[in-house]
Coordinates of C-alpha atoms in Angstrom, one line a residue:
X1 CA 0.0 0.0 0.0
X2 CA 2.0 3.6 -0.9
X3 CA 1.1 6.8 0.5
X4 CA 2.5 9.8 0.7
X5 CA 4.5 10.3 4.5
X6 CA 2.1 10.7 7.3
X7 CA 1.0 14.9 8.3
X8 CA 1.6 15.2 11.5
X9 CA 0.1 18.3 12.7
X10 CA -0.3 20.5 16.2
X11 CA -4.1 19.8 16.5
X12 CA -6.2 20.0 19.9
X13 CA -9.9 20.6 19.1
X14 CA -10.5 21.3 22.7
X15 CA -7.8 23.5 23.2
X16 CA -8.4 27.7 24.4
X17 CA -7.0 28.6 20.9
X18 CA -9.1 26.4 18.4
X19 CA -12.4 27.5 21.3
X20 CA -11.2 31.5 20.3
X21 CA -10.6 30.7 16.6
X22 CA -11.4 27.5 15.1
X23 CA -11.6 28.7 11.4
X24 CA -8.3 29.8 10.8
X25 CA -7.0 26.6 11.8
X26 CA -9.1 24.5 10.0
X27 CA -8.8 26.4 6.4
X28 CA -5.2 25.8 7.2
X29 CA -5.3 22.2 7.3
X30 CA -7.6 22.0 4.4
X31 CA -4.9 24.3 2.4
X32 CA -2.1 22.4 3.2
X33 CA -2.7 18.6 5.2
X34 CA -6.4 17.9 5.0
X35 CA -5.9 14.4 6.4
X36 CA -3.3 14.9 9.4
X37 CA -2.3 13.3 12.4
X38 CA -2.4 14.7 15.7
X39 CA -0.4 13.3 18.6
X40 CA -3.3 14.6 21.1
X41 CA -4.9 12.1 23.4
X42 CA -3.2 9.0 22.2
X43 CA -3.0 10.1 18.1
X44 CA -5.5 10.7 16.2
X45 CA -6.3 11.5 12.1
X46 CA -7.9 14.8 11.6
X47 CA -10.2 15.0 8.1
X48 CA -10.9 18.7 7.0
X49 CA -11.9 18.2 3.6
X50 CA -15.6 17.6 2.1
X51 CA -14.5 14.5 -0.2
X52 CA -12.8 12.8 2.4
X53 CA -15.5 13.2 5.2
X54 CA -17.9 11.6 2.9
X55 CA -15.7 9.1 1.4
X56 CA -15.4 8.1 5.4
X57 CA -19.3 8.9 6.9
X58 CA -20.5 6.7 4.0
X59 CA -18.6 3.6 4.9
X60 CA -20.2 2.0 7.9
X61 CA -17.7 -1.0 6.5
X62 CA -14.2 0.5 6.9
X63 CA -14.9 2.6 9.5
X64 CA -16.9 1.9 12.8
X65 CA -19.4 4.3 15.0
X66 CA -19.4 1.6 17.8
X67 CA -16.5 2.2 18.7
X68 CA -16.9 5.7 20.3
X69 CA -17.7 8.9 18.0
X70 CA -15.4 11.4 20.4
X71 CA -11.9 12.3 20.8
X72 CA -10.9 11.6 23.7
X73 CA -13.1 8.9 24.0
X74 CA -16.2 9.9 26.6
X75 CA -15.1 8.7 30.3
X76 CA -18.3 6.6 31.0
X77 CA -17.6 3.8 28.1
X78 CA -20.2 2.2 30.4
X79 CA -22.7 4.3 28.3
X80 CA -23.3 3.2 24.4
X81 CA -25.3 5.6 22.7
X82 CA -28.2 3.7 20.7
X83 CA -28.3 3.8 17.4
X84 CA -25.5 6.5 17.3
X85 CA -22.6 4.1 18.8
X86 CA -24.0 1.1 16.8
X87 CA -22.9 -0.6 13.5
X88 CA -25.0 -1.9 10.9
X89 CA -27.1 -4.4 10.9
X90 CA -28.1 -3.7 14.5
X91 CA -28.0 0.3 14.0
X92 CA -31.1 0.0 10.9
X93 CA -33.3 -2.1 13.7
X94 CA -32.7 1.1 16.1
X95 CA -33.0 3.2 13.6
X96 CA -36.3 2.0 11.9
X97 CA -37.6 2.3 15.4
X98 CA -36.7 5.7 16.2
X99 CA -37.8 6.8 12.7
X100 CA -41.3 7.5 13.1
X101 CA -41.1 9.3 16.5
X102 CA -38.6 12.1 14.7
X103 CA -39.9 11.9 11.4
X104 CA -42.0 15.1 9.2
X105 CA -44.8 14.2 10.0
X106 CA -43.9 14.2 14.2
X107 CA -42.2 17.4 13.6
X108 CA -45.7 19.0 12.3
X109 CA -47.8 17.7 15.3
X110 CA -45.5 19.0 17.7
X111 CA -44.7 22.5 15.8
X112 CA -47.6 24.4 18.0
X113 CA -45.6 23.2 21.1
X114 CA -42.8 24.4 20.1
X115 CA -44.1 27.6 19.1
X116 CA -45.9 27.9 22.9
X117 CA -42.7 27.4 24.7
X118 CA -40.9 29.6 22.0
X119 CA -43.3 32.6 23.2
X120 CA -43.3 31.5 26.8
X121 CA -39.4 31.8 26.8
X122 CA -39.4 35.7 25.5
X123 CA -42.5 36.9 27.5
X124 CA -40.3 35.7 30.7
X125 CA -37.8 38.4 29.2
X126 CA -39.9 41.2 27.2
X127 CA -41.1 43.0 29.3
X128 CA -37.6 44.1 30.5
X129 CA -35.7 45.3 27.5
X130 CA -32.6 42.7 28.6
X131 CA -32.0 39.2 28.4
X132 CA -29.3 36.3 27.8
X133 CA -30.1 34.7 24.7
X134 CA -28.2 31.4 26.2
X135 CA -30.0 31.2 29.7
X136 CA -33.5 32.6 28.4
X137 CA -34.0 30.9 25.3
X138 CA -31.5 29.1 23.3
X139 CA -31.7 26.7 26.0
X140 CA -34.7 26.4 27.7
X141 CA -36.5 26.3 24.3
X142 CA -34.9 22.9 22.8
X143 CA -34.6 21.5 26.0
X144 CA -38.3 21.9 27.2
X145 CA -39.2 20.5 23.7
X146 CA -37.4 17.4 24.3
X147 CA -38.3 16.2 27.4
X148 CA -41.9 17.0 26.3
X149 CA -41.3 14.9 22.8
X150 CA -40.4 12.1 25.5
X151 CA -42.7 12.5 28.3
X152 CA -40.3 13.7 30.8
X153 CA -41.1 16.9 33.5
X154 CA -41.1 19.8 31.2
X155 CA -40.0 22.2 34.4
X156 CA -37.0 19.7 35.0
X157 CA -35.1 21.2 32.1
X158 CA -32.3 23.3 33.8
X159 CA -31.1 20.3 36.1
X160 CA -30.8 18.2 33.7
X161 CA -29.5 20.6 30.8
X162 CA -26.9 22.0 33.2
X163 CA -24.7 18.6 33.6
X164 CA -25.0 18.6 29.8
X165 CA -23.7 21.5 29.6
X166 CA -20.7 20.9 31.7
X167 CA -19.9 17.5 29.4
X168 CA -19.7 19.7 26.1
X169 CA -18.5 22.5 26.9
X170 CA -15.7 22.0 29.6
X171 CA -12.4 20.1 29.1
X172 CA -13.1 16.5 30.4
X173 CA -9.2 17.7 32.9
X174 CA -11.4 20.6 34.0
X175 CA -11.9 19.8 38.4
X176 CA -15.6 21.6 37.7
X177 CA -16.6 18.0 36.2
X178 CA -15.7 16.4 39.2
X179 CA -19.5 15.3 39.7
X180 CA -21.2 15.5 36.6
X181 CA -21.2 11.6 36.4
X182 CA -23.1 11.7 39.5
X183 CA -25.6 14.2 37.8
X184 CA -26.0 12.5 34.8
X185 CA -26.4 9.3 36.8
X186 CA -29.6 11.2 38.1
X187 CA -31.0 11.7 34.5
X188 CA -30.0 7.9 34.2
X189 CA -32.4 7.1 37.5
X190 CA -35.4 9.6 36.0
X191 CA -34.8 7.7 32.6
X192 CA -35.4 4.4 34.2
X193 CA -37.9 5.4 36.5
X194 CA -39.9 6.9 34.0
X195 CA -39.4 3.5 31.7
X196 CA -41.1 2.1 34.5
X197 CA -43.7 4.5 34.8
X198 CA -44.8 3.7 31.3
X199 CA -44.7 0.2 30.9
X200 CA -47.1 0.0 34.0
X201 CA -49.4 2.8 32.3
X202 CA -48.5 3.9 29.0
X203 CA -49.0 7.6 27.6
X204 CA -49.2 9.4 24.5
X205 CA -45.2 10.1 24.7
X206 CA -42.0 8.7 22.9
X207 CA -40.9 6.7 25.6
X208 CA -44.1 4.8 25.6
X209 CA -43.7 4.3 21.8
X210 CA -40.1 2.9 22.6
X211 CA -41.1 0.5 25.4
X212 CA -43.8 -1.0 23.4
X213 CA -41.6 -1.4 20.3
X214 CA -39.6 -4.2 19.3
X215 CA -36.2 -5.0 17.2
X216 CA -35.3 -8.2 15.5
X217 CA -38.3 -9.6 16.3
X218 CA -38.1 -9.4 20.5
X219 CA -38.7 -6.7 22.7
X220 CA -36.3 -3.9 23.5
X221 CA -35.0 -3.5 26.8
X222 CA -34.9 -0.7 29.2
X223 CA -31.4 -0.2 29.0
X224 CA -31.9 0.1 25.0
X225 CA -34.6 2.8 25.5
X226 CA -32.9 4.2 28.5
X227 CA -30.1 4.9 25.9
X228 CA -32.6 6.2 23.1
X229 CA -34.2 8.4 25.0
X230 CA -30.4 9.8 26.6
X231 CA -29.6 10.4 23.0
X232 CA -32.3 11.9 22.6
X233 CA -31.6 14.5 24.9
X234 CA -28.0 14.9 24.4
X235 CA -28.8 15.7 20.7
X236 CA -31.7 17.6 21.6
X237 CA -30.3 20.0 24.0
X238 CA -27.2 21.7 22.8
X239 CA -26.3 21.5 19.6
X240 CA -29.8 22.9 18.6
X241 CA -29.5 25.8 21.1
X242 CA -25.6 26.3 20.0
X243 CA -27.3 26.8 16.5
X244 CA -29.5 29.2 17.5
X245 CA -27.1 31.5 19.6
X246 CA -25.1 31.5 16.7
X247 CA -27.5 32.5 14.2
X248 CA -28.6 35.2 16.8
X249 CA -25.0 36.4 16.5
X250 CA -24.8 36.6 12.7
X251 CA -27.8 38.6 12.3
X252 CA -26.4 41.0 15.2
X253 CA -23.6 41.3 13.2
X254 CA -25.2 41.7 9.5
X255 CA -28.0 43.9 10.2
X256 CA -28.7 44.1 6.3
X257 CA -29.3 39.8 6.7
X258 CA -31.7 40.5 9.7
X259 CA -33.8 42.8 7.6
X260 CA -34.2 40.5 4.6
X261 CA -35.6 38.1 7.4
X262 CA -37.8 40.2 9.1
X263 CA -39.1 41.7 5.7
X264 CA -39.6 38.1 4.3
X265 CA -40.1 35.2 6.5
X266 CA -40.1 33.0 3.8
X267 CA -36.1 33.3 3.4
X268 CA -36.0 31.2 7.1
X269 CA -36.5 28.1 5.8
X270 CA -32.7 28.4 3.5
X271 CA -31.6 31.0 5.9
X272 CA -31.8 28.2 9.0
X273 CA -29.4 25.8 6.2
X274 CA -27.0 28.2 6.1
X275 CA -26.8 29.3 9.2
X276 CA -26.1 25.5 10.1
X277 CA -23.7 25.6 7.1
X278 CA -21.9 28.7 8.5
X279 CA -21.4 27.7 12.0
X280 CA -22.1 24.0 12.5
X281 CA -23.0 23.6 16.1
X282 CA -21.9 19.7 16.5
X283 CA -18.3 20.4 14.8
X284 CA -16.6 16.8 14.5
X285 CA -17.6 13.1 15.6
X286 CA -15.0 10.5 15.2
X287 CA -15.2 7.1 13.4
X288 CA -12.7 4.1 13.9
X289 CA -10.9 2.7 11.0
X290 CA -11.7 -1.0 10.6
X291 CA -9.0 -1.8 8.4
X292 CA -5.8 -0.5 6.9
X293 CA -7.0 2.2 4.2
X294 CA -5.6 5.0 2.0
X295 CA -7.7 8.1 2.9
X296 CA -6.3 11.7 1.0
X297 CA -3.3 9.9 0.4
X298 CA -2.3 8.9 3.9
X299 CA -2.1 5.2 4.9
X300 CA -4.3 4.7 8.3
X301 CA -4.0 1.4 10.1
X302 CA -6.6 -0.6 11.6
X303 CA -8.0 0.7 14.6
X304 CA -6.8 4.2 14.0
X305 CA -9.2 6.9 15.3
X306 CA -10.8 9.8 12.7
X307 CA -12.3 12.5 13.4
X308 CA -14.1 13.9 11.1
X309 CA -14.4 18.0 11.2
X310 CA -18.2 18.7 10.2
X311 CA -17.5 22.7 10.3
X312 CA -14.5 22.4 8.2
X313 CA -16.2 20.2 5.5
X314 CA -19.1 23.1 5.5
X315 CA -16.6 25.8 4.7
X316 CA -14.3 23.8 1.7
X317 CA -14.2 25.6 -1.6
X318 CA -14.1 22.7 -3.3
X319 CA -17.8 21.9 -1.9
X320 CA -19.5 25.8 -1.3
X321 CA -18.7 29.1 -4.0
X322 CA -17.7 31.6 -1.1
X323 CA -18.2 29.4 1.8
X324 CA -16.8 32.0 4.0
X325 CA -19.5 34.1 3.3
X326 CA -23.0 34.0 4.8
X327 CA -25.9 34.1 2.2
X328 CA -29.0 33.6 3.2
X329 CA -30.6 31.7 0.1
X330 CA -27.5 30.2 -0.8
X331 CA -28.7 27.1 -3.2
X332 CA -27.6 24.2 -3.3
X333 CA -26.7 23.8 0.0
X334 CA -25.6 20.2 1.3
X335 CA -23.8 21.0 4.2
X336 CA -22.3 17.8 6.3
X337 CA -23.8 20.1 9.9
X338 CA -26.0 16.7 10.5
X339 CA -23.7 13.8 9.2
X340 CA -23.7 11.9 6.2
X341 CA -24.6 8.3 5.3
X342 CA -26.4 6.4 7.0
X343 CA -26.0 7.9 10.8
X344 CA -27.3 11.1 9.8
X345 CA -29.0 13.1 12.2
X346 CA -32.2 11.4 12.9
X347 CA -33.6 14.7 14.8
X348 CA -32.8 17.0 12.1
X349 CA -36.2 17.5 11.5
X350 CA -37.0 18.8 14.6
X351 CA -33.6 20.8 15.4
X352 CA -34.4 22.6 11.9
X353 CA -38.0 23.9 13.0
X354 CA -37.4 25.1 16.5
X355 CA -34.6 27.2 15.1
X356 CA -36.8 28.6 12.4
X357 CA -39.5 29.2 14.9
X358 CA -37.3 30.7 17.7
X359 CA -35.4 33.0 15.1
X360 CA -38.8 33.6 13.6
X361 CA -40.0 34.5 17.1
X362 CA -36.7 37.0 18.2
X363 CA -37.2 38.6 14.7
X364 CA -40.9 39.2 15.4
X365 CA -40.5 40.5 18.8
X366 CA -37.3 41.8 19.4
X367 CA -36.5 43.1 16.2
X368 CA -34.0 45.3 17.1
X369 CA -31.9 43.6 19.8
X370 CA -28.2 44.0 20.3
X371 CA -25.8 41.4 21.2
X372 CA -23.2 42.5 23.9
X373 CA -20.3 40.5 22.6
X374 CA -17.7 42.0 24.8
X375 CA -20.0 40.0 27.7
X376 CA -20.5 37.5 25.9
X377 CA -18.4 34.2 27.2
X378 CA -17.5 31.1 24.8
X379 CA -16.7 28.1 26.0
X380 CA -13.6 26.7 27.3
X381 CA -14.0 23.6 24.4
X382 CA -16.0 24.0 21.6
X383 CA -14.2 20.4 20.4
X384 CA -17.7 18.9 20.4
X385 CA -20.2 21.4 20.1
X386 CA -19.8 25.1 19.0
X387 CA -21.9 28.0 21.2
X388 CA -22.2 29.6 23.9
X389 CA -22.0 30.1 27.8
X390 CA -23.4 33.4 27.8
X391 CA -24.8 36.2 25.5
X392 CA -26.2 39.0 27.1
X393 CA -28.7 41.0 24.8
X394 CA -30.8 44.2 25.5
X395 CA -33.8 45.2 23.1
X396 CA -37.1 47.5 23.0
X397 CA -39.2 46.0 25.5
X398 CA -42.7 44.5 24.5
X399 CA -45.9 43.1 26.1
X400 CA -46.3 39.5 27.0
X401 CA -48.6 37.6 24.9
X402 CA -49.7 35.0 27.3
X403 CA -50.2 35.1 31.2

């Protein structure tokens, strides 16, 4: 097998400097080594390009999911993530039953929801004029909607967001973590006690739908719909409300792109694409080579880790004319923001509507807000998901439309 020498590159995705800056970086190693090898946590192969990311997310053959999608690998190996950490043929059985539950159709039904807690979120704020777009909406909004697409306590939200929080955005070195496996043990406990709950007295609620479902022909187990439903939530919290606090940031900064939106709604439906394009919240997963391969020219042994950089595939030339630039209606538009293959995002669906209706919903109440970005904190990793910690905002205040 020939190659061409191995890259070896200075490449930490959770570092202070790629949380600051991660696009200069990555156009870097897409210019000059866009399949490199980083020495960080044990060595790793770093993919920047769009060709080779898909080459690699459509081949559930040469490269494995099941064998952990992050870099470093997530402390609790304890924990599989169903269908997510699962190879084909027993991923499609999870998949096929998680389908239905996240599908168009689902999305519709639960729009007006969405909608209600959207509104419920900025009346808690509009009267006063100031807000943090983080704390008051981009994450009570996605959160609230999951645990109510699941049939958990809706007013829960913040205890168990917060522990989420702490996984994604914090260095797994940082001593803050120190009992977030405790917390998210807790989540664990409500998960199974509500997995109880149900199969005593079912509900009209996803995890009813999952504990009366079945794959290969027998019934799945707790643990199995424990694990949906905790993927559930750990896609559903914040990379949805990392891509709304970054599209909030973009129209702060190009006023003239806030105007086109609030002067034609319409646009929101390609505008929420690109703004996934532009800033992918969920920025790389990792896939495990299976067998000795050639990928961009560089030979990668068998059980190599990949990671594969979702937000620099979104900005290659070689995919997107301009992809540094943010344009609203930009057409075609398949950016990689949800995956490719065949363990694409199966909540895309509903990610892509509550950031249409909660941008639709800043726009037509708080048209003329302004971002503080000087206050504004960003994470001490964004290796895993890009957003925020804190945006503070001020605005016109308005009336409340419910009491």
């Amino acid at each position: 097998m020939s190659s061409e020498p191995r890259c070896p590159v200075d490449f930490d995705h959770h570092s202070h400097a790629f949380a600051a800056d991660p696009w200069t970086k990555l156009r870097e190693l897409r210019e000059t080594c866009p399949v490199a090898y980083s020495e960080s946590y044990g060595g790793f192969w770093v993919l920047t390009s769009y060709a080779d990311i898909k080459e690699v997310a459509g081949d559930d053959v040469r490269f494995s999911s099941a064998q952990g999608l992050t870099v470093p690998d997530k402390k609790n190996r304890g924990q599989r993530s169903i269908p997510a950490e699962m190879d084909p043929p027993d991923f499609l059985w999870f998949r096929r039953i998680l389908h239905p539950m996240l599908s168009p159709a689902a999305v519709d039904r639960m729009t007006p929801v969405i909608e209600r807690f959207v509104h419920g979120a900025i009346d808690s704020v509009i009267e006063t004029g100031s807000c943090d777009f983080v704390h008051d909406l981009a994450d009570p909004v996605p959160a609230m909607s999951t645990l109510y697409k699941l049939g958990l306590p809706v007013e829960r939200w913040k205890e168990i967001s917060e522990p989420l929080h702490q996984v994604v955005f914090m260095r797994q070195d940082n001593p803050k973590r120190a009992g977030v496996i405790a917390q998210l043990g807790a989540v664990s406990d409500l998960l199974y006690e509500t997995i109880a709950a149900r199969r005593e007295s079912p509900r009209d609620d996803m995890i009813s739908y999952l504990v009366g479902s079945t794959v290969d022909g027998r019934p799945v187990t707790d643990e199995e719909v424990k694990e949906m439903a905790y993927l559930t939530i750990q896609g559903g919290f914040d990379t949805t409300g990392s891509a709304i606090s970054n599209a909030l940031i973009q129209l702060d900064r190009d006023r003239d792109a806030r105007k086109r939106l609030i002067d034609d709604p319409s646009l929101m439906v390609a505008a929420t694409e690109e703004f996934l394009r532009f800033e992918a919240p969920q920025v790389a997963l990792a896939r495990t080579a299976m067998e000795d391969v050639v990928i961009g020219g560089q030979e990668i042994k068998a059980g190599d880790k990949l990671l594969l950089v979702w937000a620099s595939a979104n900005r290659d030339a070689a995919a997107f004319e301009n992809p540094d630039e943010l344009q609203l209606d930009r057409f075609p538009n398949r950016h990689m923001t949800f995956g490719l293959g065949a363990h694409r995002c199966l909540g895309s669906n509903l990610a892509r509507r509550q950031i249409e209706l909660t941008l639709n919903g800043v726009l037509q109440r708080m048209p003329d807000y302004e971002i503080d970005l000087d206050a504004a904190t960003r994470p001490e990793t964004v290796g895993i998901v890009y957003g925020m910690f804190d945006l503070p905002a001020t605005f016109s205040p308005g009336i409340r439309w419910f009491r």
